[in-house]
mmCIF file of C-alpha atoms and ligand atoms in Angstrom:
data_model
loop_
_atom_site.group_PDB
_atom_site.id
_atom_site.type_symbol
_atom_site.label_atom_id
_atom_site.label_comp_id
_atom_site.label_asym_id
_atom_site.label_seq_id
_atom_site.Cartn_x
_atom_site.Cartn_y
_atom_site.Cartn_z
ATOM 1 C CA MET A 1 26.703 24.855 -9.792
ATOM 2 C CA SER A 2 24.281 22.563 -11.576
ATOM 3 C CA TYR A 3 21.046 21.311 -10.022
ATOM 4 C CA ILE A 4 22.493 17.860 -9.301
ATOM 5 C CA GLU A 5 25.623 19.300 -7.629
ATOM 6 C CA ILE A 6 23.502 21.553 -5.416
ATOM 7 C CA VAL A 7 21.120 18.801 -4.354
ATOM 8 C CA LYS A 8 23.895 16.266 -3.757
ATOM 9 C CA GLU A 9 25.374 18.680 -1.227
ATOM 10 C CA LYS A 10 21.977 19.300 0.392
ATOM 11 C CA PHE A 11 21.219 15.558 0.446
ATOM 12 C CA GLU A 12 24.529 14.820 2.168
ATOM 13 C CA LYS A 13 23.760 17.411 4.865
ATOM 14 C CA LEU A 14 20.288 15.947 5.439
ATOM 15 C CA LYS A 15 21.788 12.662 6.669
ATOM 16 C CA THR A 16 22.698 14.360 9.943
ATOM 17 C CA LYS A 17 20.247 17.311 10.054
ATOM 18 C CA LYS A 18 18.197 17.327 13.277
ATOM 19 C CA ASP A 19 14.755 17.675 11.731
ATOM 20 C CA ILE A 20 13.812 16.723 8.181
ATOM 21 C CA ILE A 21 10.610 17.936 6.561
ATOM 22 C CA VAL A 22 9.602 16.018 3.446
ATOM 23 C CA LEU A 23 6.877 16.991 1.011
ATOM 24 C CA SER A 24 5.680 13.732 -0.524
ATOM 25 C CA ILE A 25 3.554 12.993 -3.572
ATOM 26 C CA GLU A 26 1.538 9.864 -4.396
ATOM 27 C CA SER A 27 -0.382 9.375 -7.664
ATOM 28 C CA SER A 28 0.103 5.701 -8.546
ATOM 29 C CA CYS A 29 -3.582 4.788 -8.913
ATOM 30 C CA ASP A 30 -6.781 6.718 -8.212
ATOM 31 C CA GLU A 31 -5.744 8.928 -5.307
ATOM 32 C CA THR A 32 -3.910 12.222 -5.763
ATOM 33 C CA SER A 33 -2.234 12.766 -2.438
ATOM 34 C CA ILE A 34 0.379 15.167 -1.099
ATOM 35 C CA ALA A 35 1.644 15.163 2.464
ATOM 36 C CA VAL A 36 4.141 16.980 4.629
ATOM 37 C CA VAL A 37 5.920 14.673 7.072
ATOM 38 C CA LYS A 38 8.422 15.575 9.785
ATOM 39 C CA ASN A 39 11.113 13.051 10.753
ATOM 40 C CA GLY A 40 9.278 10.138 9.147
ATOM 41 C CA ARG A 41 6.632 9.834 11.852
ATOM 42 C CA GLU A 42 4.858 13.163 12.347
ATOM 43 C CA VAL A 43 2.251 14.001 9.697
ATOM 44 C CA LEU A 44 1.871 17.781 9.376
ATOM 45 C CA ALA A 45 -0.536 17.448 6.432
ATOM 46 C CA ASN A 46 -1.975 14.601 4.359
ATOM 47 C CA VAL A 47 -4.307 15.788 1.628
ATOM 48 C CA VAL A 48 -6.018 13.037 -0.386
ATOM 49 C CA SER A 49 -8.143 13.777 -3.431
ATOM 50 C CA SER A 50 -9.911 10.516 -4.230
ATOM 51 C CA GLN A 51 -11.251 9.617 -7.674
ATOM 52 C CA ILE A 52 -13.318 6.675 -6.411
ATOM 53 C CA GLU A 53 -16.636 8.322 -7.323
ATOM 54 C CA ILE A 54 -15.395 9.021 -10.856
ATOM 55 C CA HIS A 55 -14.273 5.424 -11.488
ATOM 56 C CA ARG A 56 -17.248 3.791 -9.766
ATOM 57 C CA ARG A 57 -19.500 4.152 -12.802
ATOM 58 C CA PHE A 58 -16.965 2.143 -14.846
ATOM 59 C CA GLY A 59 -16.712 -0.601 -12.194
ATOM 60 C CA GLY A 60 -12.940 -0.084 -11.801
ATOM 61 C CA VAL A 61 -10.083 2.342 -12.403
ATOM 62 C CA VAL A 62 -9.818 3.563 -16.016
ATOM 63 C CA PRO A 63 -6.111 4.453 -16.407
ATOM 64 C CA GLU A 64 -6.565 7.334 -18.861
ATOM 65 C CA VAL A 65 -9.326 8.890 -16.752
ATOM 66 C CA ALA A 66 -7.087 8.542 -13.671
ATOM 67 C CA SER A 67 -4.198 10.429 -15.332
ATOM 68 C CA ARG A 68 -6.455 13.274 -16.446
ATOM 69 C CA ASN A 69 -7.933 13.675 -12.991
ATOM 70 C CA HIS A 70 -4.499 13.651 -11.345
ATOM 71 C CA ILE A 71 -3.564 16.549 -13.640
ATOM 72 C CA LEU A 72 -6.707 18.446 -12.662
ATOM 73 C CA ALA A 73 -6.196 17.903 -8.934
ATOM 74 C CA ILE A 74 -2.478 18.003 -8.245
ATOM 75 C CA SER A 75 -1.796 21.780 -8.037
ATOM 76 C CA ASN A 76 -4.659 22.355 -5.612
ATOM 77 C CA VAL A 77 -3.709 19.346 -3.513
ATOM 78 C CA TYR A 78 -0.193 20.780 -3.286
ATOM 79 C CA LYS A 79 -1.404 24.215 -2.158
ATOM 80 C CA GLU A 80 -3.769 22.642 0.352
ATOM 81 C CA ALA A 81 -0.990 20.462 1.812
ATOM 82 C CA LEU A 82 1.242 23.467 2.509
ATOM 83 C CA LEU A 83 -1.716 25.365 3.973
ATOM 84 C CA GLN A 84 -2.645 22.496 6.314
ATOM 85 C CA ALA A 85 0.974 22.060 7.382
ATOM 86 C CA LYS A 86 1.158 25.842 8.034
ATOM 87 C CA LEU A 87 4.479 25.892 6.206
ATOM 88 C CA THR A 88 5.944 27.585 3.155
ATOM 89 C CA GLU A 89 8.111 26.101 0.412
ATOM 90 C CA LYS A 90 11.192 27.407 2.245
ATOM 91 C CA ASP A 91 10.554 24.982 5.128
ATOM 92 C CA ILE A 92 10.742 21.887 2.920
ATOM 93 C CA ASP A 93 13.977 19.841 2.918
ATOM 94 C CA ALA A 94 13.182 17.325 0.181
ATOM 95 C CA ILE A 95 10.533 16.276 -2.339
ATOM 96 C CA ALA A 96 9.544 12.591 -2.284
ATOM 97 C CA ILE A 97 7.692 10.858 -5.078
ATOM 98 C CA THR A 98 6.183 7.432 -5.742
ATOM 99 C CA TYR A 99 7.974 6.409 -8.961
ATOM 100 C CA GLY A 100 6.365 2.894 -9.091
ATOM 101 C CA ALA A 101 4.695 0.499 -8.991
ATOM 102 C CA GLY A 102 1.377 1.606 -10.417
ATOM 103 C CA LEU A 103 -0.403 2.858 -13.516
ATOM 104 C CA MET A 104 2.130 4.404 -15.883
ATOM 105 C CA GLY A 105 0.105 7.474 -16.871
ATOM 106 C CA ALA A 106 -1.004 8.137 -13.304
ATOM 107 C CA LEU A 107 2.534 7.807 -11.926
ATOM 108 C CA LEU A 108 3.903 10.140 -14.603
ATOM 109 C CA VAL A 109 1.694 13.013 -13.441
ATOM 110 C CA GLY A 110 3.150 12.826 -9.931
ATOM 111 C CA VAL A 111 6.714 12.205 -11.117
ATOM 112 C CA ASN A 112 6.674 15.215 -13.432
ATOM 113 C CA PHE A 113 5.072 17.482 -10.845
ATOM 114 C CA ALA A 114 7.703 16.372 -8.321
ATOM 115 C CA LYS A 115 10.538 16.974 -10.770
ATOM 116 C CA GLY A 116 9.245 20.472 -11.511
ATOM 117 C CA LEU A 117 9.029 21.270 -7.797
ATOM 118 C CA ALA A 118 12.443 19.810 -7.005
ATOM 119 C CA TYR A 119 14.051 21.812 -9.787
ATOM 120 C CA SER A 120 12.320 25.109 -9.032
ATOM 121 C CA LEU A 121 12.992 24.848 -5.289
ATOM 122 C CA GLN A 122 16.462 23.317 -5.853
ATOM 123 C CA LEU A 123 15.649 20.455 -3.480
ATOM 124 C CA PRO A 124 16.680 16.773 -3.485
ATOM 125 C CA LEU A 125 14.177 14.510 -5.251
ATOM 126 C CA ILE A 126 13.686 11.170 -3.488
ATOM 127 C CA ALA A 127 12.275 8.251 -5.516
ATOM 128 C CA VAL A 128 10.189 5.968 -3.294
ATOM 129 C CA SER A 129 8.702 2.545 -3.988
ATOM 130 C CA HIS A 130 4.945 2.531 -3.403
ATOM 131 C CA VAL A 131 5.108 -0.838 -1.642
ATOM 132 C CA HIS A 132 7.783 0.368 0.792
ATOM 133 C CA GLY A 133 5.572 3.364 1.462
ATOM 134 C CA HIS A 134 2.761 1.016 2.515
ATOM 135 C CA ILE A 135 5.111 -0.615 5.037
ATOM 136 C CA SER A 136 6.149 2.818 6.359
ATOM 137 C CA ALA A 137 2.504 3.711 7.042
ATOM 138 C CA ASN A 138 2.979 1.616 10.163
ATOM 139 C CA TYR A 139 5.754 3.894 11.459
ATOM 140 C CA ILE A 140 3.264 6.768 11.414
ATOM 141 C CA SER A 141 0.593 4.864 13.328
ATOM 142 C CA HIS A 142 2.984 3.172 15.781
ATOM 143 C CA THR A 143 5.785 5.507 16.812
ATOM 144 C CA GLU A 144 7.468 2.731 18.819
ATOM 145 C CA LEU A 145 7.637 0.297 15.872
ATOM 146 C CA LYS A 146 11.102 -0.374 14.437
ATOM 147 C CA PRO A 147 12.489 -3.083 12.145
ATOM 148 C CA PRO A 148 13.187 -5.982 12.184
ATOM 149 C CA PHE A 149 9.743 -7.490 11.597
ATOM 150 C CA ILE A 150 7.757 -9.616 9.178
ATOM 151 C CA CYS A 151 5.420 -7.732 6.867
ATOM 152 C CA LEU A 152 2.311 -9.145 5.251
ATOM 153 C CA MET A 153 1.910 -6.905 2.202
ATOM 154 C CA VAL A 154 -1.648 -7.029 0.834
ATOM 155 C CA SER A 155 -2.820 -4.489 -1.724
ATOM 156 C CA GLY A 156 -4.590 -4.220 -5.050
ATOM 157 C CA GLY A 157 -1.330 -4.825 -6.885
ATOM 158 C CA HIS A 158 0.771 -6.918 -4.497
ATOM 159 C CA THR A 159 0.566 -9.821 -2.108
ATOM 160 C CA ALA A 160 3.755 -10.897 -0.364
ATOM 161 C CA ILE A 161 5.452 -11.825 2.875
ATOM 162 C CA LEU A 162 8.561 -9.731 3.426
ATOM 163 C CA GLN A 163 11.274 -9.895 5.990
ATOM 164 C CA VAL A 164 12.028 -6.262 6.889
ATOM 165 C CA GLU A 165 15.484 -6.498 8.437
ATOM 166 C CA ASP A 166 16.048 -2.753 8.541
ATOM 167 C CA TYR A 167 14.296 0.381 7.267
ATOM 168 C CA ASN A 168 15.893 -0.183 3.878
ATOM 169 C CA LYS A 169 16.551 -3.913 3.832
ATOM 170 C CA PHE A 170 13.833 -6.215 2.542
ATOM 171 C CA THR A 171 13.889 -9.919 1.728
ATOM 172 C CA MET A 172 10.919 -11.495 0.031
ATOM 173 C CA LEU A 173 9.886 -14.809 1.552
ATOM 174 C CA GLY A 174 6.916 -15.398 -0.717
ATOM 175 C CA THR A 175 4.534 -13.718 -3.110
ATOM 176 C CA THR A 176 1.468 -14.444 -5.206
ATOM 177 C CA VAL A 177 1.968 -16.674 -8.209
ATOM 178 C CA ASP A 178 -1.028 -15.091 -9.974
ATOM 179 C CA ASP A 179 -3.508 -12.448 -8.717
ATOM 180 C CA ALA A 180 -2.985 -10.004 -5.869
ATOM 181 C CA VAL A 181 -5.480 -10.543 -3.046
ATOM 182 C CA GLY A 182 -7.022 -7.075 -3.584
ATOM 183 C CA GLU A 183 -7.691 -8.010 -7.198
ATOM 184 C CA ALA A 184 -9.523 -11.137 -6.015
ATOM 185 C CA PHE A 185 -11.632 -9.080 -3.559
ATOM 186 C CA ASP A 186 -12.512 -6.618 -6.331
ATOM 187 C CA LYS A 187 -13.368 -9.366 -8.834
ATOM 188 C CA VAL A 188 -15.594 -11.259 -6.383
ATOM 189 C CA ALA A 189 -17.363 -8.010 -5.488
ATOM 190 C CA ARG A 190 -17.933 -7.304 -9.155
ATOM 191 C CA VAL A 191 -19.540 -10.684 -9.834
ATOM 192 C CA LEU A 192 -21.819 -10.073 -6.842
ATOM 193 C CA GLY A 193 -22.832 -6.731 -8.383
ATOM 194 C CA LEU A 194 -21.171 -4.626 -5.656
ATOM 195 C CA PRO A 195 -19.683 -1.198 -6.450
ATOM 196 C CA TYR A 196 -15.964 -0.449 -6.886
ATOM 197 C CA PRO A 197 -13.763 -0.714 -4.852
ATOM 198 C CA GLY A 198 -14.987 -4.157 -3.895
ATOM 199 C CA GLY A 199 -12.796 -4.925 -0.868
ATOM 200 C CA PRO A 200 -14.612 -2.697 1.644
ATOM 201 C CA GLU A 201 -17.988 -3.873 0.254
ATOM 202 C CA ILE A 202 -17.106 -7.554 0.776
ATOM 203 C CA ASP A 203 -15.841 -6.702 4.273
ATOM 204 C CA ARG A 204 -19.160 -4.999 5.116
ATOM 205 C CA LEU A 205 -21.387 -7.682 3.541
ATOM 206 C CA ALA A 206 -19.460 -10.621 5.046
ATOM 207 C CA LYS A 207 -20.462 -9.415 8.531
ATOM 208 C CA GLN A 208 -24.107 -10.232 7.685
ATOM 209 C CA GLY A 209 -23.389 -13.688 6.237
ATOM 210 C CA LYS A 210 -22.220 -17.173 7.182
ATOM 211 C CA PRO A 211 -19.263 -19.041 5.662
ATOM 212 C CA VAL A 212 -21.447 -21.860 4.306
ATOM 213 C CA TYR A 213 -19.531 -22.367 1.053
ATOM 214 C CA LYS A 214 -16.247 -24.251 1.274
ATOM 215 C CA PHE A 215 -13.943 -22.415 -1.105
ATOM 216 C CA THR A 216 -10.314 -23.530 -1.365
ATOM 217 C CA VAL A 217 -6.843 -22.123 -1.998
ATOM 218 C CA SER A 218 -4.060 -23.987 -3.761
ATOM 219 C CA ASN A 219 -2.863 -27.006 -1.813
ATOM 220 C CA SER A 220 0.413 -27.249 -3.735
ATOM 221 C CA LEU A 221 1.646 -24.000 -2.143
ATOM 222 C CA LYS A 222 0.817 -25.214 1.378
ATOM 223 C CA ASN A 223 4.406 -25.531 2.581
ATOM 224 C CA THR A 224 5.633 -22.294 0.976
ATOM 225 C CA TYR A 225 5.067 -18.609 1.678
ATOM 226 C CA ASN A 226 3.565 -18.146 -1.774
ATOM 227 C CA PHE A 227 -0.075 -17.459 -2.539
ATOM 228 C CA SER A 228 -2.527 -18.148 -5.352
ATOM 229 C CA PHE A 229 -5.886 -16.409 -5.550
ATOM 230 C CA SER A 230 -6.987 -16.973 -9.133
ATOM 231 C CA GLY A 231 -8.411 -20.431 -8.270
ATOM 232 C CA ILE A 232 -10.731 -19.211 -5.526
ATOM 233 C CA LYS A 233 -11.741 -16.264 -7.669
ATOM 234 C CA THR A 234 -12.832 -18.708 -10.422
ATOM 235 C CA GLU A 235 -14.598 -20.950 -7.864
ATOM 236 C CA VAL A 236 -16.700 -18.005 -6.712
ATOM 237 C CA VAL A 237 -17.453 -16.796 -10.251
ATOM 238 C CA ASN A 238 -18.509 -20.321 -11.335
ATOM 239 C CA LEU A 239 -20.707 -20.833 -8.292
ATOM 240 C CA VAL A 240 -22.508 -17.542 -8.841
ATOM 241 C CA HIS A 241 -22.970 -18.102 -12.597
ATOM 242 C CA ASN A 242 -24.216 -21.687 -12.142
ATOM 243 C CA ALA A 243 -26.688 -20.620 -9.466
ATOM 244 C CA ARG A 244 -28.006 -17.815 -11.664
ATOM 245 C CA GLN A 245 -28.421 -20.140 -14.663
ATOM 246 C CA ARG A 246 -30.375 -22.642 -12.573
ATOM 247 C CA GLY A 247 -32.413 -19.972 -10.871
ATOM 248 C CA LYS A 248 -31.072 -21.165 -7.508
ATOM 249 C CA GLU A 249 -31.095 -18.627 -4.712
ATOM 250 C CA ILE A 250 -27.713 -17.706 -3.235
ATOM 251 C CA LEU A 251 -27.075 -15.097 -0.614
ATOM 252 C CA ASN A 252 -24.422 -12.531 -1.493
ATOM 253 C CA GLN A 253 -23.527 -12.121 2.158
ATOM 254 C CA ASP A 254 -22.807 -15.873 2.484
ATOM 255 C CA ILE A 255 -20.581 -15.813 -0.611
ATOM 256 C CA ALA A 256 -18.753 -12.742 0.746
ATOM 257 C CA SER A 257 -18.315 -14.355 4.152
ATOM 258 C CA SER A 258 -17.130 -17.710 2.718
ATOM 259 C CA PHE A 259 -14.640 -16.040 0.373
ATOM 260 C CA GLN A 260 -13.300 -13.718 3.055
ATOM 261 C CA GLU A 261 -12.940 -16.531 5.613
ATOM 262 C CA CYS A 262 -10.931 -18.604 3.166
ATOM 263 C CA VAL A 263 -8.488 -15.924 1.966
ATOM 264 C CA THR A 264 -7.927 -14.273 5.353
ATOM 265 C CA LYS A 265 -7.163 -17.687 6.913
ATOM 266 C CA GLU A 266 -4.561 -18.368 4.222
ATOM 267 C CA LEU A 267 -2.944 -14.917 4.597
ATOM 268 C CA ALA A 268 -2.899 -14.869 8.386
ATOM 269 C CA GLU A 269 -1.638 -18.432 8.862
ATOM 270 C CA LYS A 270 1.238 -18.051 6.411
ATOM 271 C CA ALA A 271 2.300 -14.673 7.817
ATOM 272 C CA VAL A 272 2.314 -15.967 11.396
ATOM 273 C CA ARG A 273 4.183 -19.119 10.347
ATOM 274 C CA ALA A 274 6.854 -16.942 8.649
ATOM 275 C CA CYS A 275 7.166 -14.814 11.771
ATOM 276 C CA LYS A 276 7.682 -17.865 13.986
ATOM 277 C CA ASN A 277 9.956 -19.813 11.641
ATOM 278 C CA TYR A 278 12.247 -16.854 11.021
ATOM 279 C CA GLY A 279 12.355 -15.947 14.705
ATOM 280 C CA PHE A 280 10.664 -12.523 14.592
ATOM 281 C CA LYS A 281 8.555 -11.079 17.413
ATOM 282 C CA ASP A 282 6.664 -8.432 15.428
ATOM 283 C CA LEU A 283 4.194 -8.904 12.582
ATOM 284 C CA VAL A 284 3.058 -5.940 10.511
ATOM 285 C CA VAL A 285 0.309 -5.761 7.896
ATOM 286 C CA ALA A 286 0.497 -3.228 5.045
ATOM 287 C CA GLY A 287 -1.559 -2.187 1.997
ATOM 288 C CA GLY A 288 -5.233 -1.603 1.227
ATOM 289 C CA VAL A 289 -6.431 -5.113 2.127
ATOM 290 C CA GLY A 290 -4.806 -4.519 5.523
ATOM 291 C CA ALA A 291 -7.965 -2.497 6.206
ATOM 292 C CA ASN A 292 -10.001 -5.728 6.143
ATOM 293 C CA SER A 293 -11.604 -6.204 9.549
ATOM 294 C CA ARG A 294 -11.595 -10.023 9.462
ATOM 295 C CA LEU A 295 -7.943 -10.179 8.362
ATOM 296 C CA LYS A 296 -6.947 -7.892 11.239
ATOM 297 C CA GLU A 297 -9.066 -9.913 13.676
ATOM 298 C CA ARG A 298 -7.430 -13.180 12.603
ATOM 299 C CA LEU A 299 -3.910 -11.735 12.671
ATOM 300 C CA ALA A 300 -4.436 -10.233 16.122
ATOM 301 C CA LEU A 301 -5.798 -13.524 17.451
ATOM 302 C CA LEU A 302 -3.085 -15.717 15.952
ATOM 303 C CA CYS A 303 -0.342 -13.323 17.067
ATOM 304 C CA ASN A 304 -1.744 -13.347 20.573
ATOM 305 C CA GLU A 305 -1.789 -17.165 20.646
ATOM 306 C CA ASN A 306 1.825 -17.254 19.458
ATOM 307 C CA ASN A 307 3.185 -14.455 21.670
ATOM 308 C CA LEU A 308 3.804 -12.130 18.744
ATOM 309 C CA ASN A 309 3.059 -8.402 18.540
ATOM 310 C CA PHE A 310 0.692 -7.375 15.766
ATOM 311 C CA TYR A 311 0.673 -3.957 14.091
ATOM 312 C CA SER A 312 -1.601 -2.471 11.436
ATOM 313 C CA PRO A 313 -1.759 1.113 10.150
ATOM 314 C CA SER A 314 -4.722 3.263 11.151
ATOM 315 C CA LEU A 315 -7.405 3.112 8.452
ATOM 316 C CA LYS A 316 -6.522 6.382 6.685
ATOM 317 C CA TYR A 317 -2.907 5.293 6.206
ATOM 318 C CA CYS A 318 -3.844 1.769 5.030
ATOM 319 C CA THR A 319 -4.986 2.750 1.554
ATOM 320 C CA ASP A 320 -2.963 5.009 -0.763
ATOM 321 C CA ASN A 321 -1.759 8.281 0.758
ATOM 322 C CA GLY A 322 1.153 10.699 0.492
ATOM 323 C CA ALA A 323 2.172 10.508 4.151
ATOM 324 C CA MET A 324 3.437 6.927 3.884
ATOM 325 C CA ILE A 325 5.731 8.021 1.019
ATOM 326 C CA GLY A 326 7.096 10.891 3.134
ATOM 327 C CA SER A 327 7.762 8.508 5.993
ATOM 328 C CA MET A 328 9.663 6.067 3.808
ATOM 329 C CA ALA A 329 11.632 8.899 2.163
ATOM 330 C CA TYR A 330 12.876 10.031 5.589
ATOM 331 C CA TYR A 331 14.443 6.629 6.279
ATOM 332 C CA MET A 332 15.953 6.543 2.789
ATOM 333 C CA ILE A 333 17.499 10.004 3.278
ATOM 334 C CA ARG A 334 18.985 8.973 6.629
ATOM 335 C CA ASP A 335 20.617 5.966 4.894
ATOM 336 C CA GLY A 336 21.773 8.057 1.905
ATOM 337 C CA LEU A 337 19.401 6.324 -0.519
ATOM 338 C CA GLY A 338 16.930 7.367 -3.213
ATOM 339 C CA LEU A 339 18.374 10.657 -4.530
ATOM 340 C CA ALA A 340 17.006 10.781 -8.087
ATOM 341 C CA PRO A 341 18.166 12.784 -11.118
ATOM 342 C CA LEU A 342 15.731 14.901 -13.131
ATOM 343 C CA SER A 343 15.755 12.129 -15.742
ATOM 344 C CA LEU A 344 13.752 9.974 -13.280
ATOM 345 C CA THR A 345 10.803 8.278 -14.921
ATOM 346 C CA ALA A 346 7.874 6.206 -13.682
ATOM 347 C CA LYS A 347 7.966 2.407 -13.507
ATOM 348 C CA PRO A 348 4.767 0.323 -13.638
ATOM 349 C CA ASN A 349 6.553 -2.594 -11.950
ATOM 350 C CA VAL A 350 9.050 -2.442 -9.135
ATOM 351 C CA GLU A 351 10.782 -5.371 -7.433
ATOM 352 C CA LEU A 352 9.506 -5.548 -3.857
ATOM 353 C CA ASN A 353 12.878 -6.065 -2.214
ATOM 354 C CA LYS A 354 14.723 -3.252 -4.005
ATOM 355 C CA ASN A 355 14.665 0.454 -3.253
ATOM 356 C CA ALA A 356 16.882 1.537 -6.118
ATOM 357 C CA PHE A 357 14.875 3.241 -8.876
HETATM 358 O O1 KG4 B 1 -3.067 -0.366 -1.224
HETATM 359 P P1 KG4 B 1 -4.214 0.043 -2.062
HETATM 360 O O2 KG4 B 1 -5.002 1.247 -1.665
HETATM 361 O O3 KG4 B 1 -3.751 0.267 -3.532
HETATM 362 C C1 KG4 B 1 -2.746 -0.512 -4.146
HETATM 363 O O4 KG4 B 1 -1.553 -0.249 -3.894
HETATM 364 O O5 KG4 B 1 -3.152 -1.451 -4.866
HETATM 365 O O6 KG4 B 1 -5.160 -1.237 -2.130
HETATM 366 C C2 KG4 B 1 -6.354 -1.225 -2.831
HETATM 367 C C3 KG4 B 1 -7.039 -2.545 -2.604
HETATM 368 C C4 KG4 B 1 -8.300 -2.706 -3.429
HETATM 369 O O7 KG4 B 1 -8.266 -3.960 -4.060
HETATM 370 C C5 KG4 B 1 -9.403 -2.638 -2.377
HETATM 371 O O8 KG4 B 1 -10.562 -3.376 -2.732
HETATM 372 C C6 KG4 B 1 -8.706 -3.239 -1.190
HETATM 373 O O9 KG4 B 1 -7.420 -2.695 -1.233
HETATM 374 N N1 KG4 B 1 -9.359 -2.933 0.095
HETATM 375 C C7 KG4 B 1 -9.920 -3.878 0.890
HETATM 376 C C8 KG4 B 1 -10.498 -3.187 1.982
HETATM 377 N N2 KG4 B 1 -10.246 -1.853 1.828
HETATM 378 C C9 KG4 B 1 -9.546 -1.724 0.661
HETATM 379 N N3 KG4 B 1 -9.988 -5.210 0.750
HETATM 380 C C10 KG4 B 1 -10.628 -5.913 1.708
HETATM 381 N N4 KG4 B 1 -11.218 -5.327 2.786
HETATM 382 C C11 KG4 B 1 -11.175 -3.985 2.961
HETATM 383 N N5 KG4 B 1 -11.759 -3.434 4.034
HETATM 384 ZN ZN1 ZN B 2 -1.250 1.103 -2.630
#
């Protein structure tokens, strides 16, 4: 029997198998991560090798440097994941891989490693969307959480409001018309001279400042679930440059606070409005910017006022990690989705509402 015939049979059996153990790989940006996840919710291992220190001196992720470092790290991360899980390769039921969205070269390292593993172990290869993985991070942190719910997806690459009707059914209600919110955080941090990644730095600095500057977000999108962050980004950049040229003193913490107040208000209000208008009781935040303390504070407060339940992943599952991919893969396997051939390749862009590769 050929590889694909063998794994199709195994995949079919997994739909009803009592326990499923997935080994999952994530390499879409600057984190090489491999996890072992049981039944979508129990993390047996989650090894993350971060390249943040390497990219910091460049002020952002350098794609070619990221790919090279994924290659250097991935075999050891794999060995470490099995060690931490106290399992051997024989215990694994499927290999899950982030096939997109992300940096092409970085994704390819993970995809090819996953294909090699799947072939040598004769295991089903499950192709998972990175964005869906971010949503699944919430299933790990909140074992009682089940769809349907509204998801506010906020990362370095995406900003959207999604209706999650079922584990594998997503409808996009709105998205950004220009920059992702994480991009805006990183750009504002950069103009303030803060190190990469800028989001956590702005979060930290904003706590020491006051929102004295009145930045704005696009008024024309007010009645939609869409976002625009390039305008506010330019407002901040212009303010800082003008002040510097005139020798006027500005406080970085006040800029950080003003920017953060403005964008978190926009994100939280639209997400809560979507939840109410579409008749959902649960609101979930996902993605790296979901780690932002002010965004979480606002969402929790607004949800409380509107009798909604608010969920966010614990900090370590907010930013990129392999465990969230293993969780998502479990729900795809149960629904008979995601089985990929060995011709699978990486995709820099993936439509948010689709889980076909
Ligand atoms: O989800 P993620 O790890 O990677 C992508 O899929 O893009 O998100 C990374 C983004 C970066 O822009 C980073 O600055 C931002 O998440 N981020 C934050 C915080 N922690 C990470 N932004 C605001 N506040 C934070 N605490
Ligand atoms: Zn991510």
